[in-house]
Backbone as a chain_set.jsonl record, in Angstrom:
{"seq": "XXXXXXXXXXXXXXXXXXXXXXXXXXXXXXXXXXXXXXXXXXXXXXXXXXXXXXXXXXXXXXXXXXXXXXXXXXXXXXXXXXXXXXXXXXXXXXXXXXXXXXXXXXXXXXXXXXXXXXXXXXXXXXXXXXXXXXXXXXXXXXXXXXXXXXXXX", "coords": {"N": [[-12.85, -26.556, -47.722], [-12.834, -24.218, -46.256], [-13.569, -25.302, -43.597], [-11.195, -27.027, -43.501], [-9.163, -24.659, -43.074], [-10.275, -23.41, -40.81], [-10.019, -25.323, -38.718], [-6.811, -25.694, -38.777], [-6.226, -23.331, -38.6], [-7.361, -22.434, -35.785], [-8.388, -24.277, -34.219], [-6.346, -26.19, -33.416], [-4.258, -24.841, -32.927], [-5.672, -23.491, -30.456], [-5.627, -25.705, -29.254], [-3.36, -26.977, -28.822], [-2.339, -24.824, -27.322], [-3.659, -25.256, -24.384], [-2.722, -27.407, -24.037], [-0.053, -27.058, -23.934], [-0.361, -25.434, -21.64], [-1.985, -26.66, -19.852], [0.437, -28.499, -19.09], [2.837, -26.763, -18.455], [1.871, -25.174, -16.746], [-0.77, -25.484, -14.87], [-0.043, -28.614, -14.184], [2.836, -28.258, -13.587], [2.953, -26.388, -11.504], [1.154, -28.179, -9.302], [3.493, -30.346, -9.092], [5.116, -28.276, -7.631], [3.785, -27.789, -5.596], [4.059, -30.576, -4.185], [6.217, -31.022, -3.651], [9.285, -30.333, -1.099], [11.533, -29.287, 0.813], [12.977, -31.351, 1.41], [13.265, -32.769, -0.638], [13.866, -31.923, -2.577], [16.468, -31.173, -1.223], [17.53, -34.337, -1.386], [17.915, -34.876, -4.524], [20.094, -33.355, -4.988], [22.52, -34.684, -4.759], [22.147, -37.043, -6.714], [22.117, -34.878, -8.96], [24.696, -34.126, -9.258], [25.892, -36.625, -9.839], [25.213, -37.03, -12.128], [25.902, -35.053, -14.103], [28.761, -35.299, -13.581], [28.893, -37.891, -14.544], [28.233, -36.992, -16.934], [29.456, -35.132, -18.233], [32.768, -35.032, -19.325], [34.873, -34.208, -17.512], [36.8, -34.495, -14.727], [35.319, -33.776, -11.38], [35.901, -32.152, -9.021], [36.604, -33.142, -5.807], [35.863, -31.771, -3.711], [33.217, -31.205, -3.856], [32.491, -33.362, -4.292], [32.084, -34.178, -1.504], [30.263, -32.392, -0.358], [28.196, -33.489, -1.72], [28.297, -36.38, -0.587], [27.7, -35.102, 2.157], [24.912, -33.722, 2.093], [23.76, -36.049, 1.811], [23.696, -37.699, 4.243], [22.042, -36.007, 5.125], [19.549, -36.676, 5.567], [19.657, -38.968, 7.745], [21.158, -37.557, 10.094], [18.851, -35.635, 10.565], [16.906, -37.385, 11.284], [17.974, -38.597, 13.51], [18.107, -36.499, 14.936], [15.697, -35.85, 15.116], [14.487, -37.992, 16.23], [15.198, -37.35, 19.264], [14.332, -35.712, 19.791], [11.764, -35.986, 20.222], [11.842, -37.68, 22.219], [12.747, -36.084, 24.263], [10.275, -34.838, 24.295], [8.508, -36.663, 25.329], [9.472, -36.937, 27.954], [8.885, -34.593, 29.527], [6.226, -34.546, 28.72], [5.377, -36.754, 30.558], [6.764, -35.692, 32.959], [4.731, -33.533, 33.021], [2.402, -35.35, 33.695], [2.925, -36.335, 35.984], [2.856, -34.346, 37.875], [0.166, -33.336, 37.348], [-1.243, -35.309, 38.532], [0.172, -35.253, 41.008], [-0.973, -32.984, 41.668], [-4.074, -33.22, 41.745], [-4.58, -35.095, 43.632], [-3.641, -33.758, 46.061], [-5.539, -32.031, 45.937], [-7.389, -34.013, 46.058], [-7.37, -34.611, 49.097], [-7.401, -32.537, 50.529], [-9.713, -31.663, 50.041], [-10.591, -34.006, 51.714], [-10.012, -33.256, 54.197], [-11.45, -31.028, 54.489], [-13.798, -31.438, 54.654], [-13.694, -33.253, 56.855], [-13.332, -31.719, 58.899], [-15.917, -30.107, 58.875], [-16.959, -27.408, 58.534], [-19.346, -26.505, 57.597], [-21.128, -26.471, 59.815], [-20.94, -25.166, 62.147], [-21.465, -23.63, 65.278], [-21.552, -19.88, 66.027], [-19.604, -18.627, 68.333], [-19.714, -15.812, 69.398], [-22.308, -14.788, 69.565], [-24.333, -14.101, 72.359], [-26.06, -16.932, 74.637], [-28.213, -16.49, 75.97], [-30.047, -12.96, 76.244], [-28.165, -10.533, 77.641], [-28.785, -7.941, 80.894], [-28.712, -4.725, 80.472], [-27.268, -2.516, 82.896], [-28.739, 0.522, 84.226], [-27.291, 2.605, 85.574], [-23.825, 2.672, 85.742], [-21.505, 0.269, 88.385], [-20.142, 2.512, 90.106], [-21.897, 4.639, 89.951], [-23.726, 3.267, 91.78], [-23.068, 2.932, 93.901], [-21.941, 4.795, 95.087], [-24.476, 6.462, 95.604], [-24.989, 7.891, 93.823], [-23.271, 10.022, 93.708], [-21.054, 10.58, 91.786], [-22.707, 12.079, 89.774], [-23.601, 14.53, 91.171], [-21.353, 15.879, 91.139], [-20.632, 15.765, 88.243], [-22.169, 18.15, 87.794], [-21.78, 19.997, 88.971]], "CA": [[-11.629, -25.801, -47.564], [-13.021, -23.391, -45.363], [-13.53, -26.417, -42.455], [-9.602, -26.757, -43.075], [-8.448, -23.59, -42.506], [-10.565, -23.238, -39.586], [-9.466, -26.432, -37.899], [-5.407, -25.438, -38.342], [-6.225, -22.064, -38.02], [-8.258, -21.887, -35.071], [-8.932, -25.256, -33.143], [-5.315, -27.028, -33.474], [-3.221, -23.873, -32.172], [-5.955, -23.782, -29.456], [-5.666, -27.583, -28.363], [-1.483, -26.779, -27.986], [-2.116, -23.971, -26.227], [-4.462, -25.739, -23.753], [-2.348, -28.767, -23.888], [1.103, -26.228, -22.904], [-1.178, -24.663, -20.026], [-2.039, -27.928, -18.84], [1.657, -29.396, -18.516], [3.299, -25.923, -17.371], [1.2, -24.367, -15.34], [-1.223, -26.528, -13.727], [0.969, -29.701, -13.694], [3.867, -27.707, -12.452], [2.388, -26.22, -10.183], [0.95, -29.387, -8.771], [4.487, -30.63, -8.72], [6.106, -27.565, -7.16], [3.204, -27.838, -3.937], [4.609, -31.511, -3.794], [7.939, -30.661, -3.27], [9.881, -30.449, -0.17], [13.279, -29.087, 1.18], [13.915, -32.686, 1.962], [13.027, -34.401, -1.874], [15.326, -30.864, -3.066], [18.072, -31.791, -0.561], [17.804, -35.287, -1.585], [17.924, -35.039, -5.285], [20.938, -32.569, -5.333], [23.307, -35.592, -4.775], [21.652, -37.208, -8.014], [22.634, -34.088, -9.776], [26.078, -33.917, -9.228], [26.293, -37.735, -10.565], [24.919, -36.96, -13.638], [27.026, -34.139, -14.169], [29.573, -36.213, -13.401], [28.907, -38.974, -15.5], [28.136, -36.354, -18.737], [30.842, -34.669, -18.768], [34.505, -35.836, -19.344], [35.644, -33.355, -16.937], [36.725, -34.562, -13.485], [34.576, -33.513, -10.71], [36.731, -32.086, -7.602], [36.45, -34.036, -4.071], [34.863, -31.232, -2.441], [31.578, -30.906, -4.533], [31.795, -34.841, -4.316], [31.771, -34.014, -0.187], [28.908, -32.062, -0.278], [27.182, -34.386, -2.2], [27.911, -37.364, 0.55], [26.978, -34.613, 2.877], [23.827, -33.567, 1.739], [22.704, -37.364, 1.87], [24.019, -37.874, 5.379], [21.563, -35.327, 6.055], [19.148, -37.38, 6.434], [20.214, -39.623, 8.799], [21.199, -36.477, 11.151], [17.535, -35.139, 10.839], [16.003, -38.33, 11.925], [18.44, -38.669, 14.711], [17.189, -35.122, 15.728], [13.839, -36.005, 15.455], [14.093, -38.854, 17.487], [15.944, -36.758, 20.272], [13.594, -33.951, 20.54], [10.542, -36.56, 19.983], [12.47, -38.478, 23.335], [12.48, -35.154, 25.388], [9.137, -34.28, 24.578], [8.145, -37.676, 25.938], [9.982, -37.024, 29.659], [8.072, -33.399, 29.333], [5.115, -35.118, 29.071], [5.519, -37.313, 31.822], [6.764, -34.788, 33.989], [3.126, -32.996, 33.48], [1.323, -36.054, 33.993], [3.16, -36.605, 37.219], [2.253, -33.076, 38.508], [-1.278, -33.119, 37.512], [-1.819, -36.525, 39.735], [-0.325, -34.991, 42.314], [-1.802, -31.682, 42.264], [-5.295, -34.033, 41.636], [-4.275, -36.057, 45.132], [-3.411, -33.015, 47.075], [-6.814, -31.596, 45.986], [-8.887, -34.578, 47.426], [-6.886, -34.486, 50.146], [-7.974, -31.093, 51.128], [-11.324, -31.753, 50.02], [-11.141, -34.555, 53.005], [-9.328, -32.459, 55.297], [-12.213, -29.759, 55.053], [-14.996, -32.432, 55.236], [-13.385, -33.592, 58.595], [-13.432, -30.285, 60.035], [-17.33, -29.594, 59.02], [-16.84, -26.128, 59.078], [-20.189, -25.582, 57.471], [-22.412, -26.562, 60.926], [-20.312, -24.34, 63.658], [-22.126, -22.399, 65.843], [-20.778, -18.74, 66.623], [-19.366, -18.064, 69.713], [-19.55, -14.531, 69.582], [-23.451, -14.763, 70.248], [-24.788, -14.535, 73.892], [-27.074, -17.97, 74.67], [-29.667, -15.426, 76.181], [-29.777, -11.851, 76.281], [-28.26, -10.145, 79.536], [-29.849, -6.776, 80.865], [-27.626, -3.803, 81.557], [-27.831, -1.452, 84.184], [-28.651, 1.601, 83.887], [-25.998, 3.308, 85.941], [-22.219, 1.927, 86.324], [-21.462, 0.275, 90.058], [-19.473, 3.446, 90.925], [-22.609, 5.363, 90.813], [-24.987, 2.773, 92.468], [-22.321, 2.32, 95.604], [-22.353, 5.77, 96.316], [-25.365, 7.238, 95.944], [-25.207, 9.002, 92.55], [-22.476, 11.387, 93.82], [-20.928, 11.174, 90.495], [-23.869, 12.605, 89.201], [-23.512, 15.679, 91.263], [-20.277, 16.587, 91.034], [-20.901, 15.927, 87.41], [-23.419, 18.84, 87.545], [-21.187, 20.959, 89.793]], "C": [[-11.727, -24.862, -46.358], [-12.964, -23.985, -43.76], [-11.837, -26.689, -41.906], [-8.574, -26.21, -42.262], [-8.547, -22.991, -41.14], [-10.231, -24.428, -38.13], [-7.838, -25.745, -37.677], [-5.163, -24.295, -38.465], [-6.37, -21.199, -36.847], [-7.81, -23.447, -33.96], [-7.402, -25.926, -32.499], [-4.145, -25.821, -32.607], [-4.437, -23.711, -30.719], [-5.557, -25.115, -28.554], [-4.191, -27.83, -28.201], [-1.436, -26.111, -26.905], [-2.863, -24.266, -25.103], [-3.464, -26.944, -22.892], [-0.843, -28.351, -23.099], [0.783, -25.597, -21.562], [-1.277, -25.282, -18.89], [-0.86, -28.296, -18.156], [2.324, -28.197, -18.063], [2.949, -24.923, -16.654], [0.524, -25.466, -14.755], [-0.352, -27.766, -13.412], [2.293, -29.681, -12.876], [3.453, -27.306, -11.593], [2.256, -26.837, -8.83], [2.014, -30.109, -7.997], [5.419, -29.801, -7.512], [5.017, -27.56, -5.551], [3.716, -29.669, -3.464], [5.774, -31.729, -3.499], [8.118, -29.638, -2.016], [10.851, -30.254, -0.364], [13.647, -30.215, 0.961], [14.039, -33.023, 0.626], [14.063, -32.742, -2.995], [16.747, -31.462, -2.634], [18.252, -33.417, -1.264], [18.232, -35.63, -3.206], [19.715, -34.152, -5.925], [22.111, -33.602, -5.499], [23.282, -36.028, -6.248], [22.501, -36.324, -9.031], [24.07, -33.964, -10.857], [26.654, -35.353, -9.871], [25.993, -37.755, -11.859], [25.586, -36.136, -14.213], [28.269, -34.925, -14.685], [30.078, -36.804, -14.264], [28.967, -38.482, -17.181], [29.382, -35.914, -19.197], [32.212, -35.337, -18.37], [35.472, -35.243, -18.412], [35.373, -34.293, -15.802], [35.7, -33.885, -12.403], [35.571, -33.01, -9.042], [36.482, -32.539, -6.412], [35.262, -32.812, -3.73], [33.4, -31.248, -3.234], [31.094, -32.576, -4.119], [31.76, -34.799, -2.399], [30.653, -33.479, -0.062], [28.306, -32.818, -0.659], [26.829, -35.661, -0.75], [27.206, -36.345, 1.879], [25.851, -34.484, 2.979], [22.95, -35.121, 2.32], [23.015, -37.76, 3.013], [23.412, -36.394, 6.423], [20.038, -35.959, 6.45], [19.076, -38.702, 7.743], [20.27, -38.642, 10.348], [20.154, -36.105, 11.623], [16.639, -36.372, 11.322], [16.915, -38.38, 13.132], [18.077, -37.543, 15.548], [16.388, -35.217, 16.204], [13.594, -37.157, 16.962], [14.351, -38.078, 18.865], [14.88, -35.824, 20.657], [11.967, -34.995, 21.005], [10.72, -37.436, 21.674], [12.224, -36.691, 24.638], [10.962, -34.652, 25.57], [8.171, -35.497, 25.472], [8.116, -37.462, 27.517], [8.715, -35.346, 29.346], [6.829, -33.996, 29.658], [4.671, -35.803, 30.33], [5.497, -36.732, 33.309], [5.489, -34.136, 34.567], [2.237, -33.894, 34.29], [1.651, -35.977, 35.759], [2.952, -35.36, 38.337], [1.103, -33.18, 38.538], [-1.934, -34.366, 38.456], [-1.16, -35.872, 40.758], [-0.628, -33.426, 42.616], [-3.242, -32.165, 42.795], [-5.307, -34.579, 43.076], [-4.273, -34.913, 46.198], [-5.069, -32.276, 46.908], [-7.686, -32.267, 46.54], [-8.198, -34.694, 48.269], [-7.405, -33.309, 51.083], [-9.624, -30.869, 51.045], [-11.583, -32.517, 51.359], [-11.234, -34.134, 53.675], [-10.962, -31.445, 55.837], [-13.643, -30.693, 55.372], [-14.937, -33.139, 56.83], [-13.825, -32.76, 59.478], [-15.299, -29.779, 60.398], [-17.136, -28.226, 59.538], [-18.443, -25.413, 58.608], [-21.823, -25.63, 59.046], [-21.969, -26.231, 62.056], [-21.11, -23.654, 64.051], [-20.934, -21.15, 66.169], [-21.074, -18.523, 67.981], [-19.525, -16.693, 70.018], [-21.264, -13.986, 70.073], [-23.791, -15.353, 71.299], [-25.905, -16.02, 73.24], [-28.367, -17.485, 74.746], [-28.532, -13.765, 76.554], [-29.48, -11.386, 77.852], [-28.737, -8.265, 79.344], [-28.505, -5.93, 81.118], [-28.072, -2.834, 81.892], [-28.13, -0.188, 83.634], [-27.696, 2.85, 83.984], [-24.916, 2.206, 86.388], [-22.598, 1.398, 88.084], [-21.252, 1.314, 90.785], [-20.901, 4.22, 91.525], [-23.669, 4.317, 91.46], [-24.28, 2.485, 93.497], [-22.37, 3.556, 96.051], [-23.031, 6.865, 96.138], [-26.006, 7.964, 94.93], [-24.343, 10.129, 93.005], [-21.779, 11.274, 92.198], [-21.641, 12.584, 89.436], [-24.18, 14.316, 89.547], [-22.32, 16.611, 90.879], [-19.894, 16.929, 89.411], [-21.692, 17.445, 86.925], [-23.087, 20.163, 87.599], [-20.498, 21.66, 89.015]], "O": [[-10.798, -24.75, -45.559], [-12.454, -23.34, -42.844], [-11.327, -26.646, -40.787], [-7.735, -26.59, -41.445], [-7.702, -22.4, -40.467], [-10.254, -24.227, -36.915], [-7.564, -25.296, -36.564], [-3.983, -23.945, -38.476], [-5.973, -20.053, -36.638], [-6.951, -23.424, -33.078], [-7.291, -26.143, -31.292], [-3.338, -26.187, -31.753], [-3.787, -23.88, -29.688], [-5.27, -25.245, -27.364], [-3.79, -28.776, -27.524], [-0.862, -26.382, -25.851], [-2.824, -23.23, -24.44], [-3.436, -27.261, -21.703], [-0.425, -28.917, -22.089], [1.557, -25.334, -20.642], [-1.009, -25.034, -17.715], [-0.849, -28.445, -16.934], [2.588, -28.416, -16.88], [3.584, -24.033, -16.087], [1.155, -26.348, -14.173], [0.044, -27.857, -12.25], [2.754, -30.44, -12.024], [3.574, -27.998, -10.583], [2.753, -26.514, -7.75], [1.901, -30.474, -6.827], [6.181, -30.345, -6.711], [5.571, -27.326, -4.478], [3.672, -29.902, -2.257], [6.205, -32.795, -3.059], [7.505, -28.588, -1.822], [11.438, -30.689, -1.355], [14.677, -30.343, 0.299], [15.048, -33.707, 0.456], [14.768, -32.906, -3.991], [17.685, -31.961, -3.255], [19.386, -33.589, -1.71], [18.905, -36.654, -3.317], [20.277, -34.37, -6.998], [22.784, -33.371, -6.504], [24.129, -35.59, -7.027], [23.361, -36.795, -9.774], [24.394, -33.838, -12.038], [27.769, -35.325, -10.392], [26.545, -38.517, -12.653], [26.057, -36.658, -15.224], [28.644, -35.116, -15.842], [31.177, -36.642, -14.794], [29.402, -39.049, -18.183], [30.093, -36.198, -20.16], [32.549, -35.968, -17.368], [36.656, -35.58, -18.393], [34.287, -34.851, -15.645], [35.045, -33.129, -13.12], [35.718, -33.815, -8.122], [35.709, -31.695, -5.957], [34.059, -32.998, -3.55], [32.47, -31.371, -2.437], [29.983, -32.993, -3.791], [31.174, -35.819, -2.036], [29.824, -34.224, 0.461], [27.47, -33.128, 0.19], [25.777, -35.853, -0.14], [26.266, -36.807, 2.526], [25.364, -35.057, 3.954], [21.92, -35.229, 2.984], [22.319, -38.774, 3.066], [23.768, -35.901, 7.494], [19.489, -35.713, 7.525], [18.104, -38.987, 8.442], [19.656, -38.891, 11.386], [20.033, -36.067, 12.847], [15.534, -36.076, 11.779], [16.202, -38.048, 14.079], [17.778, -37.66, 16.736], [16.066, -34.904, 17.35], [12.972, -37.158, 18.024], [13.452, -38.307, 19.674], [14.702, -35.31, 21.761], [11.243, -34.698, 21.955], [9.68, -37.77, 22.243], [11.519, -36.593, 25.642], [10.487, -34.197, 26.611], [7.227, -35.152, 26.183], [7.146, -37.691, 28.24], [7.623, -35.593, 28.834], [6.392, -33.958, 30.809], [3.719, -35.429, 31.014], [4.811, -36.968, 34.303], [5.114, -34.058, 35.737], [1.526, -33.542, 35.231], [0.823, -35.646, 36.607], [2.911, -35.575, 39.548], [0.606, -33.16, 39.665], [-3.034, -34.265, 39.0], [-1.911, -35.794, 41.731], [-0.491, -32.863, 43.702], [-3.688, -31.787, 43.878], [-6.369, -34.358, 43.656], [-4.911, -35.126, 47.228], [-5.68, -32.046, 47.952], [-8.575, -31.828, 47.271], [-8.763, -35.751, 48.549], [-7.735, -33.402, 52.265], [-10.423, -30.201, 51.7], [-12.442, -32.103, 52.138], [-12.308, -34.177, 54.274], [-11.417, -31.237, 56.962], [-14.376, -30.482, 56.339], [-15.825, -33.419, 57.634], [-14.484, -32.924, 60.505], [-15.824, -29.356, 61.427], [-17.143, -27.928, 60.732], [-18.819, -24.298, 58.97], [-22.921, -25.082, 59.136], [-22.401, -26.8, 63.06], [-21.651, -22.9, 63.242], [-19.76, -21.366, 66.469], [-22.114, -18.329, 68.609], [-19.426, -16.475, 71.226], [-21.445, -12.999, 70.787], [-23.741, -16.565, 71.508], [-26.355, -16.207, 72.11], [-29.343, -17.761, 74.049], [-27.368, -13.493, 76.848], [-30.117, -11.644, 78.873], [-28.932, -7.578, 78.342], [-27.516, -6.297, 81.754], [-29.049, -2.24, 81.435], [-27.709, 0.096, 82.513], [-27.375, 3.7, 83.153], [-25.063, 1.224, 87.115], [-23.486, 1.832, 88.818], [-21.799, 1.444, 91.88], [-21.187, 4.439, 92.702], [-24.732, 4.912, 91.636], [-24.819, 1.655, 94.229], [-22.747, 3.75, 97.207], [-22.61, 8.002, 96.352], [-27.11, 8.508, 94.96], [-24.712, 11.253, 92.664], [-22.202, 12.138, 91.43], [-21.224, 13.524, 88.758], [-24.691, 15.144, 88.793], [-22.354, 17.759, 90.438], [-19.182, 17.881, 89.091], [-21.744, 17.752, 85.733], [-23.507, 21.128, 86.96], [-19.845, 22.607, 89.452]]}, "num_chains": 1, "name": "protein.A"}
């Protein structure tokens, strides 16, 4: 008796409450990270037919417009996609066709400077040999060193 009471006392209200945990929490859960705007948007149509179909009440045009709307949204969103998926294509292209010819104009300039050999120039700005200089200007060696006096004077 005691085995009884402890089974549908104890074990059997555990193994519901385990078994309710399981299906709405973790399983929902599960479900609600598998779900998408799109499989929302898409099911809302659904809805409105069941509705529909339950009850004896008419259904007014416009709800039944949204509904065809809704499902004529996908169609729109793939035509999007393709469109943007088509520009990003030329985009692409465009780069490639820059980076070849930035790539071209670079060995180009690489030749250009290999032509020139700029790294085996000699400088002009150095004498061949050293020259001597005078000690005094011409003025004073033409006449005499008078500078020199009148300098003094």
């Amino acid at each position: 008796m005691k085995q009884w009471w402890r089974r549908w006392t104890y074990e059997v209200p555990l193994a519901i409450g385990d078994a309710l945990w399981d299906v709405l929490v973790v399983q929902l859960a599960a479900l609600l990270d598998r779900l998408t705007v799109r499989k929302v948007i898409a099911f809302i149509p659904v809805v409105i037919l069941v509705l529909a179909y339950y009850h004896s009440i008419p259904i007014p045009p416009e709800l039944m417009l949204v509904g065809d709307f809704l499902a004529y949204i996908d169609i729109f969103s793939a035509l999007f996609l393709l469109g943007v998926l088509s520009r990003v294509t030329t985009i692409l292209f465009v780069v490639r066709q820059a980076a070849a010819r930035i790539a071209l104009l670079a060995c180009s300039v690489v030749a250009h400077v290999r032509r020139l050999d700029v790294r085996h120039r000699r400088q002009r700005s150095v004498p061949t040999r050293p020259r001597r200089k005078p000690d005094q200007s011409g003025d004073d060696r033409a006449y005499g060193g008078v500078w020199d006096q009148v300098a003094v004077a």
